[in-house]
């Protein structure tokens, strides 16, 4: 699920954080409301619905924490494009690998809005934004070519 909206720039990350925060608030409101109804009127279905909303909110909250690390304390590594892959809900994407503190990572990112024919695949070198807390969640920035 965390690959739904893969973003790199500060504005994209900030916009994504706002959208995800609103979504989490709606989920938590629905969970609390249904929990209140379940307790007050002893409705078992409402309790299940409240649990469902809480469970949906948890991975989104984790996603917010990961992207917060990318936004507040970014670090950069050199990423090398490997080939093409499929990004969840995004279609064709570009697979890349990078190294952080001697450990290699491999990810798949969408290339939009950059035209795919302007990206060197395989062997293109681009900056990868990652956070020290989640080095395996790096995002390649096709705007920042590395020589």
mmCIF file of C-alpha atoms in Angstrom:
data_model
loop_
_atom_site.group_PDB
_atom_site.id
_atom_site.type_symbol
_atom_site.label_atom_id
_atom_site.label_comp_id
_atom_site.label_asym_id
_atom_site.label_seq_id
_atom_site.Cartn_x
_atom_site.Cartn_y
_atom_site.Cartn_z
ATOM 1 C CA UNK A 1 0.000 0.000 0.000
ATOM 2 C CA UNK A 2 2.861 2.390 0.677
ATOM 3 C CA UNK A 3 3.712 2.446 -3.034
ATOM 4 C CA UNK A 4 0.425 4.046 -4.053
ATOM 5 C CA UNK A 5 1.738 7.580 -4.181
ATOM 6 C CA UNK A 6 5.502 7.492 -4.559
ATOM 7 C CA UNK A 7 6.785 11.018 -4.363
ATOM 8 C CA UNK A 8 10.140 12.726 -4.008
ATOM 9 C CA UNK A 9 10.030 16.531 -3.936
ATOM 10 C CA UNK A 10 9.194 18.425 -0.749
ATOM 11 C CA UNK A 11 5.960 19.791 -2.218
ATOM 12 C CA UNK A 12 4.843 16.341 -3.367
ATOM 13 C CA UNK A 13 5.672 14.827 0.017
ATOM 14 C CA UNK A 14 3.877 17.643 1.851
ATOM 15 C CA UNK A 15 0.784 17.358 -0.347
ATOM 16 C CA UNK A 16 0.771 13.604 0.174
ATOM 17 C CA UNK A 17 1.093 14.047 3.938
ATOM 18 C CA UNK A 18 -1.892 16.403 4.006
ATOM 19 C CA UNK A 19 -4.038 14.044 1.932
ATOM 20 C CA UNK A 20 -3.093 11.014 4.030
ATOM 21 C CA UNK A 21 -3.675 12.943 7.273
ATOM 22 C CA UNK A 22 -7.183 13.917 6.172
ATOM 23 C CA UNK A 23 -7.861 10.293 5.235
ATOM 24 C CA UNK A 24 -6.648 9.076 8.652
ATOM 25 C CA UNK A 25 -8.788 11.672 10.436
ATOM 26 C CA UNK A 26 -11.854 10.483 8.516
ATOM 27 C CA UNK A 27 -11.050 6.859 9.341
ATOM 28 C CA UNK A 28 -10.532 7.645 13.022
ATOM 29 C CA UNK A 29 -13.725 9.694 13.153
ATOM 30 C CA UNK A 30 -15.618 6.761 11.633
ATOM 31 C CA UNK A 31 -13.990 4.361 14.074
ATOM 32 C CA UNK A 32 -14.755 6.462 17.151
ATOM 33 C CA UNK A 33 -18.322 7.178 16.020
ATOM 34 C CA UNK A 34 -19.033 3.509 15.350
ATOM 35 C CA UNK A 35 -17.400 2.482 18.619
ATOM 36 C CA UNK A 36 -19.562 4.985 20.482
ATOM 37 C CA UNK A 37 -22.687 3.641 18.723
ATOM 38 C CA UNK A 38 -21.632 0.065 19.471
ATOM 39 C CA UNK A 39 -21.184 0.770 23.171
ATOM 40 C CA UNK A 40 -24.272 2.935 23.548
ATOM 41 C CA UNK A 41 -26.716 0.773 21.597
ATOM 42 C CA UNK A 42 -24.960 -2.603 21.926
ATOM 43 C CA UNK A 43 -24.620 -3.023 18.162
ATOM 44 C CA UNK A 44 -22.113 -5.730 17.323
ATOM 45 C CA UNK A 45 -21.950 -4.737 13.666
ATOM 46 C CA UNK A 46 -20.864 -1.221 14.665
ATOM 47 C CA UNK A 47 -18.059 -2.652 16.813
ATOM 48 C CA UNK A 48 -16.795 -4.640 13.831
ATOM 49 C CA UNK A 49 -16.979 -1.551 11.645
ATOM 50 C CA UNK A 50 -15.010 0.456 14.225
ATOM 51 C CA UNK A 51 -12.318 -2.233 14.332
ATOM 52 C CA UNK A 52 -12.198 -2.261 10.522
ATOM 53 C CA UNK A 53 -11.646 1.523 10.382
ATOM 54 C CA UNK A 54 -8.894 1.313 13.013
ATOM 55 C CA UNK A 55 -7.162 -1.498 11.105
ATOM 56 C CA UNK A 56 -7.291 0.465 7.843
ATOM 57 C CA UNK A 57 -5.838 3.539 9.591
ATOM 58 C CA UNK A 58 -2.757 1.711 10.943
ATOM 59 C CA UNK A 59 -0.856 1.173 7.643
ATOM 60 C CA UNK A 60 -1.718 4.703 6.540
ATOM 61 C CA UNK A 61 -0.283 6.058 9.789
ATOM 62 C CA UNK A 62 2.891 4.017 9.203
ATOM 63 C CA UNK A 63 3.051 5.447 5.683
ATOM 64 C CA UNK A 64 2.795 8.967 7.141
ATOM 65 C CA UNK A 65 5.676 8.226 9.542
ATOM 66 C CA UNK A 66 7.875 6.898 6.715
ATOM 67 C CA UNK A 67 7.242 9.889 4.490
ATOM 68 C CA UNK A 68 7.767 12.234 7.447
ATOM 69 C CA UNK A 69 11.323 10.880 7.652
ATOM 70 C CA UNK A 70 11.785 11.526 3.937
ATOM 71 C CA UNK A 71 10.456 15.071 4.335
ATOM 72 C CA UNK A 72 12.144 16.195 7.554
ATOM 73 C CA UNK A 73 15.515 14.424 7.489
ATOM 74 C CA UNK A 74 16.327 13.368 3.943
ATOM 75 C CA UNK A 75 19.609 11.742 3.022
ATOM 76 C CA UNK A 76 20.748 10.967 -0.493
ATOM 77 C CA UNK A 77 22.482 8.055 -2.158
ATOM 78 C CA UNK A 78 23.308 7.242 -5.752
ATOM 79 C CA UNK A 79 20.743 4.974 -7.377
ATOM 80 C CA UNK A 80 21.283 2.994 -10.558
ATOM 81 C CA UNK A 81 18.352 2.053 -12.757
ATOM 82 C CA UNK A 82 18.074 -1.691 -13.342
ATOM 83 C CA UNK A 83 15.039 -2.174 -15.561
ATOM 84 C CA UNK A 84 11.284 -1.853 -15.699
ATOM 85 C CA UNK A 85 8.762 -3.057 -13.143
ATOM 86 C CA UNK A 86 5.118 -2.586 -12.167
ATOM 87 C CA UNK A 87 4.296 -0.094 -9.398
ATOM 88 C CA UNK A 88 1.075 -0.859 -7.546
ATOM 89 C CA UNK A 89 -1.788 1.276 -8.894
ATOM 90 C CA UNK A 90 0.647 3.206 -11.090
ATOM 91 C CA UNK A 91 1.472 0.801 -13.905
ATOM 92 C CA UNK A 92 4.847 0.732 -15.617
ATOM 93 C CA UNK A 93 7.674 1.961 -13.414
ATOM 94 C CA UNK A 94 11.452 1.814 -13.115
ATOM 95 C CA UNK A 95 13.343 -0.533 -10.834
ATOM 96 C CA UNK A 96 16.513 0.797 -9.229
ATOM 97 C CA UNK A 97 19.083 -0.172 -6.652
ATOM 98 C CA UNK A 98 21.096 1.867 -4.195
ATOM 99 C CA UNK A 99 23.382 1.326 -1.240
ATOM 100 C CA UNK A 100 23.178 2.786 2.260
ATOM 101 C CA UNK A 101 25.891 2.021 4.835
ATOM 102 C CA UNK A 102 27.105 -1.006 2.905
ATOM 103 C CA UNK A 103 23.665 -2.554 2.493
ATOM 104 C CA UNK A 104 22.022 -2.767 -0.941
ATOM 105 C CA UNK A 105 18.347 -1.953 -1.475
ATOM 106 C CA UNK A 106 16.111 -2.333 -4.517
ATOM 107 C CA UNK A 107 12.871 -0.445 -5.170
ATOM 108 C CA UNK A 108 10.416 0.331 -7.932
ATOM 109 C CA UNK A 109 9.214 3.908 -8.591
ATOM 110 C CA UNK A 110 6.875 5.484 -11.080
ATOM 111 C CA UNK A 111 8.548 7.947 -13.414
ATOM 112 C CA UNK A 112 5.640 10.348 -13.962
ATOM 113 C CA UNK A 113 5.684 13.241 -14.949
ATOM 114 C CA UNK A 114 9.126 12.652 -16.515
ATOM 115 C CA UNK A 115 8.891 11.152 -20.024
ATOM 116 C CA UNK A 116 10.150 7.568 -19.895
ATOM 117 C CA UNK A 117 12.329 8.046 -22.980
ATOM 118 C CA UNK A 118 14.366 10.701 -21.154
ATOM 119 C CA UNK A 119 15.366 8.268 -18.374
ATOM 120 C CA UNK A 120 18.400 6.058 -18.885
ATOM 121 C CA UNK A 121 17.396 2.427 -18.261
ATOM 122 C CA UNK A 122 19.409 0.370 -17.388
ATOM 123 C CA UNK A 123 22.496 1.994 -15.937
ATOM 124 C CA UNK A 124 21.193 5.519 -15.354
ATOM 125 C CA UNK A 125 22.461 7.201 -12.189
ATOM 126 C CA UNK A 126 20.070 9.392 -10.208
ATOM 127 C CA UNK A 127 19.802 10.668 -6.642
ATOM 128 C CA UNK A 128 17.777 8.498 -4.254
ATOM 129 C CA UNK A 129 16.118 10.197 -1.312
ATOM 130 C CA UNK A 130 15.857 8.058 1.834
ATOM 131 C CA UNK A 131 15.627 8.522 5.584
ATOM 132 C CA UNK A 132 18.068 7.050 8.084
ATOM 133 C CA UNK A 133 15.164 5.501 9.965
ATOM 134 C CA UNK A 134 13.778 3.726 6.870
ATOM 135 C CA UNK A 135 16.670 3.310 4.403
ATOM 136 C CA UNK A 136 14.787 0.603 2.497
ATOM 137 C CA UNK A 137 12.015 3.053 1.510
ATOM 138 C CA UNK A 138 14.134 5.219 -0.799
ATOM 139 C CA UNK A 139 12.616 7.141 -3.700
ATOM 140 C CA UNK A 140 14.561 7.849 -6.862
ATOM 141 C CA UNK A 141 14.460 11.423 -8.146
ATOM 142 C CA UNK A 142 14.648 11.450 -11.939
ATOM 143 C CA UNK A 143 15.082 15.238 -11.840
ATOM 144 C CA UNK A 144 18.503 14.803 -10.147
ATOM 145 C CA UNK A 145 20.876 13.000 -12.479
ATOM 146 C CA UNK A 146 24.241 11.979 -10.949
ATOM 147 C CA UNK A 147 27.425 11.830 -13.031
#
